[in-house]
Short mmCIF file of N, CA and C and ligand atoms in Angstrom, two decimals:
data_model
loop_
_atom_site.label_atom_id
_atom_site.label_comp_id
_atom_site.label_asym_id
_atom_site.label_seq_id
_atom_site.Cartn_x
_atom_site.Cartn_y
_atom_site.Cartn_z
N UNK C 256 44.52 4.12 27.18
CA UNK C 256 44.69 2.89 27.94
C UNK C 256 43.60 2.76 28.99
N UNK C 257 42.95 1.52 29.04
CA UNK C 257 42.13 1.39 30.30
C UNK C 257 42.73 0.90 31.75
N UNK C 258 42.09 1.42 32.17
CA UNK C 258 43.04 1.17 33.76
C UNK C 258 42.05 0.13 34.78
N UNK C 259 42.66 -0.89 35.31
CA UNK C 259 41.25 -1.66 36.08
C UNK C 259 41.08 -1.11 37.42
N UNK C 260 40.23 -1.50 38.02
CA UNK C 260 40.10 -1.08 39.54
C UNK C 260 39.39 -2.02 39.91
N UNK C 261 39.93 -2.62 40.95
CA UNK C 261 39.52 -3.85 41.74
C UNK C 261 38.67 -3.50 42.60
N UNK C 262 37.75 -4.52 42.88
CA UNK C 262 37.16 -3.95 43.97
C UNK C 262 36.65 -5.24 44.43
N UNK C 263 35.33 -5.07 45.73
CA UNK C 263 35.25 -6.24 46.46
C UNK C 263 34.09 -7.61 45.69
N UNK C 264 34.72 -8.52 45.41
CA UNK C 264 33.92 -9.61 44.34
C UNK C 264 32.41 -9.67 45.02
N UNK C 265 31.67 -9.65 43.75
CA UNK C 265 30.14 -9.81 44.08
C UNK C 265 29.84 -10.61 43.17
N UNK C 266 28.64 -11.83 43.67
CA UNK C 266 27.78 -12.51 42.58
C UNK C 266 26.69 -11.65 41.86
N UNK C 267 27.03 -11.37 40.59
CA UNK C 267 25.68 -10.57 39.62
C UNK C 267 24.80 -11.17 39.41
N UNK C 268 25.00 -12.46 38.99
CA UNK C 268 23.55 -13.47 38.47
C UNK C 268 24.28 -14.65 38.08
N UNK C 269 23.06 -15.83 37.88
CA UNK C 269 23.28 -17.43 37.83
C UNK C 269 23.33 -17.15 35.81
N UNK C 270 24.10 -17.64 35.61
CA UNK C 270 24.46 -17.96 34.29
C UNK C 270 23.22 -18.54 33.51
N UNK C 271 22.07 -19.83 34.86
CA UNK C 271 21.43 -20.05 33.85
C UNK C 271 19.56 -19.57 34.05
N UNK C 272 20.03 -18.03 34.54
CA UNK C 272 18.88 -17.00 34.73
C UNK C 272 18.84 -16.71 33.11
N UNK C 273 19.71 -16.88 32.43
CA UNK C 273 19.97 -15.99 30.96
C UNK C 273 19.83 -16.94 29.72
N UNK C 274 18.88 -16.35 29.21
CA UNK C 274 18.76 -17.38 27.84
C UNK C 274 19.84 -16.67 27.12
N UNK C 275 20.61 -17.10 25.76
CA UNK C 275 20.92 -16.25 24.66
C UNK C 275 20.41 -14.97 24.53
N UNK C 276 21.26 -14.02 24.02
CA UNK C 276 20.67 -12.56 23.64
C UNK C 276 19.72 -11.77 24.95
N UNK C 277 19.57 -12.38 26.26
CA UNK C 277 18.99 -11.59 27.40
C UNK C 277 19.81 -10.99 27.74
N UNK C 278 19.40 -10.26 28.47
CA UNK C 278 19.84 -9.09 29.76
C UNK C 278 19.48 -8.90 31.33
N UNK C 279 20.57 -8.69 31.53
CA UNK C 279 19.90 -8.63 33.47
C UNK C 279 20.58 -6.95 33.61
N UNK C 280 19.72 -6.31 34.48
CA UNK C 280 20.42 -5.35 35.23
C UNK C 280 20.90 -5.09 36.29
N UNK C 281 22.33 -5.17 36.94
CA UNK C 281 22.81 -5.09 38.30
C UNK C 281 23.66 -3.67 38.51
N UNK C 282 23.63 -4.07 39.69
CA UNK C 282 24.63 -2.55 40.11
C UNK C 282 26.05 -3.34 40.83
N UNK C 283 27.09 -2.54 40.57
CA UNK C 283 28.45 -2.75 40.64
C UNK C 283 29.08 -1.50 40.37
N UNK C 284 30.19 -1.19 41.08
CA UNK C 284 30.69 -1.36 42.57
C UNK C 284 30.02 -1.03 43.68
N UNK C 285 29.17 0.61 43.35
CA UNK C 285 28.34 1.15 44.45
C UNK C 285 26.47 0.59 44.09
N UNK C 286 26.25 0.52 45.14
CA UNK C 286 24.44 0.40 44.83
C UNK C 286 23.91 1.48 43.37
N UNK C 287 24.68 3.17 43.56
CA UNK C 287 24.56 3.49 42.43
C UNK C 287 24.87 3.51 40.91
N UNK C 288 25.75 2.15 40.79
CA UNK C 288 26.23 2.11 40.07
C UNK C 288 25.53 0.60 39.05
N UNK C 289 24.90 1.43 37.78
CA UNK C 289 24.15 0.65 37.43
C UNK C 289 24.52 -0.35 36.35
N UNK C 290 24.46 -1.13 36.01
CA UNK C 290 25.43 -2.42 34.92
C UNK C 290 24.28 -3.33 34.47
N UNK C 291 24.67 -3.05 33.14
CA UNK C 291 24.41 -4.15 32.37
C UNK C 291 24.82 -5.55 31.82
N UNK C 292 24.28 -6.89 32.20
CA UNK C 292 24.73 -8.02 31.87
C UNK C 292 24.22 -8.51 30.22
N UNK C 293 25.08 -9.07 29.30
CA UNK C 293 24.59 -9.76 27.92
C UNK C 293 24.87 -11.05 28.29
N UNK C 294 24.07 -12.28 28.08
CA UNK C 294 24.75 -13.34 27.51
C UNK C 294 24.52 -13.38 25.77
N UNK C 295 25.86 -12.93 25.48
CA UNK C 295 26.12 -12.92 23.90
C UNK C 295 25.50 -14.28 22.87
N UNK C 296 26.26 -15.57 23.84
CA UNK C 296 26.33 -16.76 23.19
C UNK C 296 26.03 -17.57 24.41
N UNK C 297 26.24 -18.91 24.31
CA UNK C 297 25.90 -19.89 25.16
C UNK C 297 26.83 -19.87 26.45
N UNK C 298 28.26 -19.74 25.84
CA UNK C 298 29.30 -19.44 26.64
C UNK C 298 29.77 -18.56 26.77
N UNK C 299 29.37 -16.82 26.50
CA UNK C 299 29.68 -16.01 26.73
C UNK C 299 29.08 -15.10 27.58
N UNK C 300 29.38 -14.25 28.57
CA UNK C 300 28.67 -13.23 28.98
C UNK C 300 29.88 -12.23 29.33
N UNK C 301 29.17 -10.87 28.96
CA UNK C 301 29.69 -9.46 28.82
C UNK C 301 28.88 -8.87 30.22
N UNK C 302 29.76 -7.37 30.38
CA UNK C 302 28.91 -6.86 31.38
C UNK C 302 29.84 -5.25 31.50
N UNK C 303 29.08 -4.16 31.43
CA UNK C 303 29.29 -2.83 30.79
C UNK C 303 28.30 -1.75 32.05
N UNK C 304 28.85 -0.84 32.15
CA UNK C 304 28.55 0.17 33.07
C UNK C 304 27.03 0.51 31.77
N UNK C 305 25.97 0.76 32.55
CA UNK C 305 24.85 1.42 31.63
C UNK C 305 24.97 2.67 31.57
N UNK C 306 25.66 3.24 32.02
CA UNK C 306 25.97 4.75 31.80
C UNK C 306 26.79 5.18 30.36
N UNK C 307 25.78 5.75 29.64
CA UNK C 307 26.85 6.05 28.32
C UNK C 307 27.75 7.06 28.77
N UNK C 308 29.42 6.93 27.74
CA UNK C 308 29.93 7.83 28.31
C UNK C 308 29.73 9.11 27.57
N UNK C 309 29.10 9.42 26.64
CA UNK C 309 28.36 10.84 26.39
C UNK C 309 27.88 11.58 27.71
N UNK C 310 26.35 11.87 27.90
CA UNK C 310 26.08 12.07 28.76
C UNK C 310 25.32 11.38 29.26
N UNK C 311 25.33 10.30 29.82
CA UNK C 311 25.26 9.46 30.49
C UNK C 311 23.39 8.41 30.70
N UNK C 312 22.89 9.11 29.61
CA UNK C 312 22.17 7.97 29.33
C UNK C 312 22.07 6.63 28.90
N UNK C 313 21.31 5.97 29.48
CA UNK C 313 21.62 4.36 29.55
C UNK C 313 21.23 3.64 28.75
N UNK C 314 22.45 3.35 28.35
CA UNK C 314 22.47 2.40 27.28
C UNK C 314 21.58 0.94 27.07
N UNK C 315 20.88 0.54 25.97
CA UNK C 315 20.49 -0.88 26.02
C UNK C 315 20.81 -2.07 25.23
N UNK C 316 20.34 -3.45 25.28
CA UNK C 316 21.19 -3.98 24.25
C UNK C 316 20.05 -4.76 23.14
N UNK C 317 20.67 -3.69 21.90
CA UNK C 317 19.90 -4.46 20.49
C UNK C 317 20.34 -5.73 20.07
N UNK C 318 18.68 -6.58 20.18
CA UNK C 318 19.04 -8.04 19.46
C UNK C 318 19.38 -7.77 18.34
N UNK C 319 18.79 -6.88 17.67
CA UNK C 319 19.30 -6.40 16.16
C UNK C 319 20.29 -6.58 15.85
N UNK C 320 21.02 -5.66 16.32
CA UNK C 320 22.36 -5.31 16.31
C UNK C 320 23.23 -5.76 16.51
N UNK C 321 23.01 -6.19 17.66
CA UNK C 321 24.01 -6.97 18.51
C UNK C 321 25.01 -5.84 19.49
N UNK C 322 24.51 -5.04 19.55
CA UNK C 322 25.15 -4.05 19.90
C UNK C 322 24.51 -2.93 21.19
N UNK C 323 25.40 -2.63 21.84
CA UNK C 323 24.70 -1.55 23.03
C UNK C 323 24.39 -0.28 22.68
N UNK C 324 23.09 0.52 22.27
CA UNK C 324 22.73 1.61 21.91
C UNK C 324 22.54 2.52 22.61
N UNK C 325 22.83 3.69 22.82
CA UNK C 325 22.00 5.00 23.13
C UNK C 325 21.02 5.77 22.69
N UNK C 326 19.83 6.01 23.28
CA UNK C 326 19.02 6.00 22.42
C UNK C 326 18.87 8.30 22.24
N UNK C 327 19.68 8.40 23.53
CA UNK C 327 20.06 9.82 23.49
C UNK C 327 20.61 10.69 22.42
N UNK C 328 21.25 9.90 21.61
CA UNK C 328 21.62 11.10 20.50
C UNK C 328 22.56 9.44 19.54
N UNK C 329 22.17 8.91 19.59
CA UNK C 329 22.49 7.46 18.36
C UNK C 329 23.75 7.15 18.69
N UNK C 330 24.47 7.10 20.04
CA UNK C 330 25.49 6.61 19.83
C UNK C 330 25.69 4.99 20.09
N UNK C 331 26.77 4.03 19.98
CA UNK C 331 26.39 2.75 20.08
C UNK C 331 27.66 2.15 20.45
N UNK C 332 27.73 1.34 21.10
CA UNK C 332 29.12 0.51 21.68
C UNK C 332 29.43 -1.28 21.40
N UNK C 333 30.31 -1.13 21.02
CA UNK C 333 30.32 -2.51 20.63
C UNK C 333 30.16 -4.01 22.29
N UNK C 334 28.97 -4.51 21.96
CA UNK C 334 29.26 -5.56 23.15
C UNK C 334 29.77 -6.46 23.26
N UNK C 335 31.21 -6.76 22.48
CA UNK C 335 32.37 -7.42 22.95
C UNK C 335 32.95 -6.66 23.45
N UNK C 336 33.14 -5.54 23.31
CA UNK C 336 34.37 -4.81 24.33
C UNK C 336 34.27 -3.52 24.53
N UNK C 337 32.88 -3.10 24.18
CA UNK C 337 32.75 -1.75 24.90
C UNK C 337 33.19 -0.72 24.34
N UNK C 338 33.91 -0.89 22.80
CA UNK C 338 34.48 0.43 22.40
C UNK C 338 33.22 1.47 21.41
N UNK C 339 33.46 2.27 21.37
CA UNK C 339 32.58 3.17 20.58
C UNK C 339 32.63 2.56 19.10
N UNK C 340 31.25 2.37 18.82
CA UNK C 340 31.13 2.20 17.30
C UNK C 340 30.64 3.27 16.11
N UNK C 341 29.79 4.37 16.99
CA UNK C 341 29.51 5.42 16.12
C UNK C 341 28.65 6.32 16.99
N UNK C 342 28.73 7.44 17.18
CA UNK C 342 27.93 8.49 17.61
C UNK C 342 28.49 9.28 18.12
N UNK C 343 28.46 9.99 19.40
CA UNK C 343 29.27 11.51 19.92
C UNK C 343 30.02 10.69 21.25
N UNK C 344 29.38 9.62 21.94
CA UNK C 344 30.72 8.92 22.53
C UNK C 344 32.25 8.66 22.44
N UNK C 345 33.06 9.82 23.36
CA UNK C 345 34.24 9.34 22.80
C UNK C 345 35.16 8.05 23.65
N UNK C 346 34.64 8.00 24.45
CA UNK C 346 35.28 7.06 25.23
C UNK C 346 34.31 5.13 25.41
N UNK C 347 35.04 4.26 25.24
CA UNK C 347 34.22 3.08 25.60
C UNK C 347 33.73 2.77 27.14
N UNK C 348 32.86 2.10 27.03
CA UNK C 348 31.82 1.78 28.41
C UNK C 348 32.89 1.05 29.37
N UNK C 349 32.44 1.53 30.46
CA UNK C 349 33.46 0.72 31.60
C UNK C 349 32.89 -0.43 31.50
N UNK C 350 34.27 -1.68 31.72
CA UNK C 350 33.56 -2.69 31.32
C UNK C 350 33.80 -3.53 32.84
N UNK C 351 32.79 -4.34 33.24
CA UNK C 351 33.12 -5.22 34.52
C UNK C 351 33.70 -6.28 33.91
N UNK C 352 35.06 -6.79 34.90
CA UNK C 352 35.51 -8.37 34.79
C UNK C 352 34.20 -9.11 35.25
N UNK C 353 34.43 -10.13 34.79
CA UNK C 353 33.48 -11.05 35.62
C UNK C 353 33.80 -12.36 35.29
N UNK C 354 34.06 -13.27 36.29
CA UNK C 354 34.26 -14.93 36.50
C UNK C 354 33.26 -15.20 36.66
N UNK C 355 33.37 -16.97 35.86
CA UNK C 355 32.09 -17.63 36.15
C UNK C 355 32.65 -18.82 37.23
N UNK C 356 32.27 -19.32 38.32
CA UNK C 356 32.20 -19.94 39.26
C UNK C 356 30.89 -20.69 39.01
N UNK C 357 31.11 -21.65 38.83
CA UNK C 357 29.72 -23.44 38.39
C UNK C 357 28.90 -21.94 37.45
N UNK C 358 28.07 -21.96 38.15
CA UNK C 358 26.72 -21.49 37.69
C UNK C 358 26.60 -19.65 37.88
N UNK C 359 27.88 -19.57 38.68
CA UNK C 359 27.43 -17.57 39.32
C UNK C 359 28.30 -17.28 38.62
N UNK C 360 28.06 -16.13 38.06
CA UNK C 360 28.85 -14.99 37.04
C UNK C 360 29.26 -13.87 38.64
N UNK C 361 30.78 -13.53 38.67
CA UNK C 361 30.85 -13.01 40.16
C UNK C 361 31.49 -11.70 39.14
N UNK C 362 31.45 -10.35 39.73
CA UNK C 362 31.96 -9.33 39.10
C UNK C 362 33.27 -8.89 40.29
N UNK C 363 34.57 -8.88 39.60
CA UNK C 363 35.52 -8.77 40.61
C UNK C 363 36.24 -7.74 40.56
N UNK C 364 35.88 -6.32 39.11
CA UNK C 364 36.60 -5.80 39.05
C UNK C 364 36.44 -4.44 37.78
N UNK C 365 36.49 -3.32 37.46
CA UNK C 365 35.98 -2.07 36.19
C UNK C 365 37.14 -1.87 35.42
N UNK C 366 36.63 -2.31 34.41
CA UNK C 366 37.96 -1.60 33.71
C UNK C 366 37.55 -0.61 32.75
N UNK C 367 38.16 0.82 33.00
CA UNK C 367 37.46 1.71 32.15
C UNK C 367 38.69 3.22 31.87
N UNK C 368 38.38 3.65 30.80
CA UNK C 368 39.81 4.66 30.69
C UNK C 368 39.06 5.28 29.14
N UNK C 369 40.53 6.03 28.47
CA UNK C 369 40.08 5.94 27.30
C UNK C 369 40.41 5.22 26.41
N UNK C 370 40.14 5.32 25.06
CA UNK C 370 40.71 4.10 24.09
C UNK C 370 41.94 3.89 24.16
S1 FES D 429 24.11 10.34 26.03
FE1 FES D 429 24.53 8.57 24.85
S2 FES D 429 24.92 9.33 22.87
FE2 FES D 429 24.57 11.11 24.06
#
């Protein structure tokens, strides 16, 4: 079960900083805490701790694929929801809530556990 943890709402980025299939990198909750933004689709955007949960190399996101890779030992996470799709990862990526407000994507919250 994933468990959320709230924390204090921050604006990550303007919705229309992001073409299709880009990426932004922010940090959420702590300054050290590093996150990755997708806009998937026109109306979608995802947003995932870059820390794999292997050992903790950072993950990126294949246009290929469509998918968040590690390039540390091949593991890969699905970027709708963060769960493990194949490699030595056993747990899925903490994933940030995030509201869109007009134009700001605001991150309000981690949700991360195991499957
Ligand atoms: S650190 Fe990501 S697969 Fe090993």
């Amino acid at each position: 079960m994933r468990k959320m943890s709230v924390y204090p709402e921050q604006v990550v980025a303007n919705a229309s900083e992001l073409a299709v299939g880009e990426v932004k990198l922010f940090t959420y909750p702590e300054p050290k805490d590093i996150c990755i933004l997708i806009r998937t689709t026109a109306d979608n955007f995802v947003a995932y701790s870059q820390k794999c949960t292997h050992l903790s190399c950072p993950v990126y996101y294949s246009s290929k694929t469509k998918n968040l890779e590690c390039p540390c030992h091949q593991g890969a996470f699905s970027a709708q929801t963060g769960d493990v799709l194949y490699g030595p990862p056993k747990r899925p990526l903490p994933k940030i809530e995030l509201e869109r407000r007009g134009d700001e994507l605001v991150a309000t919250a981690v949700k991360a556990g195991l499957e």
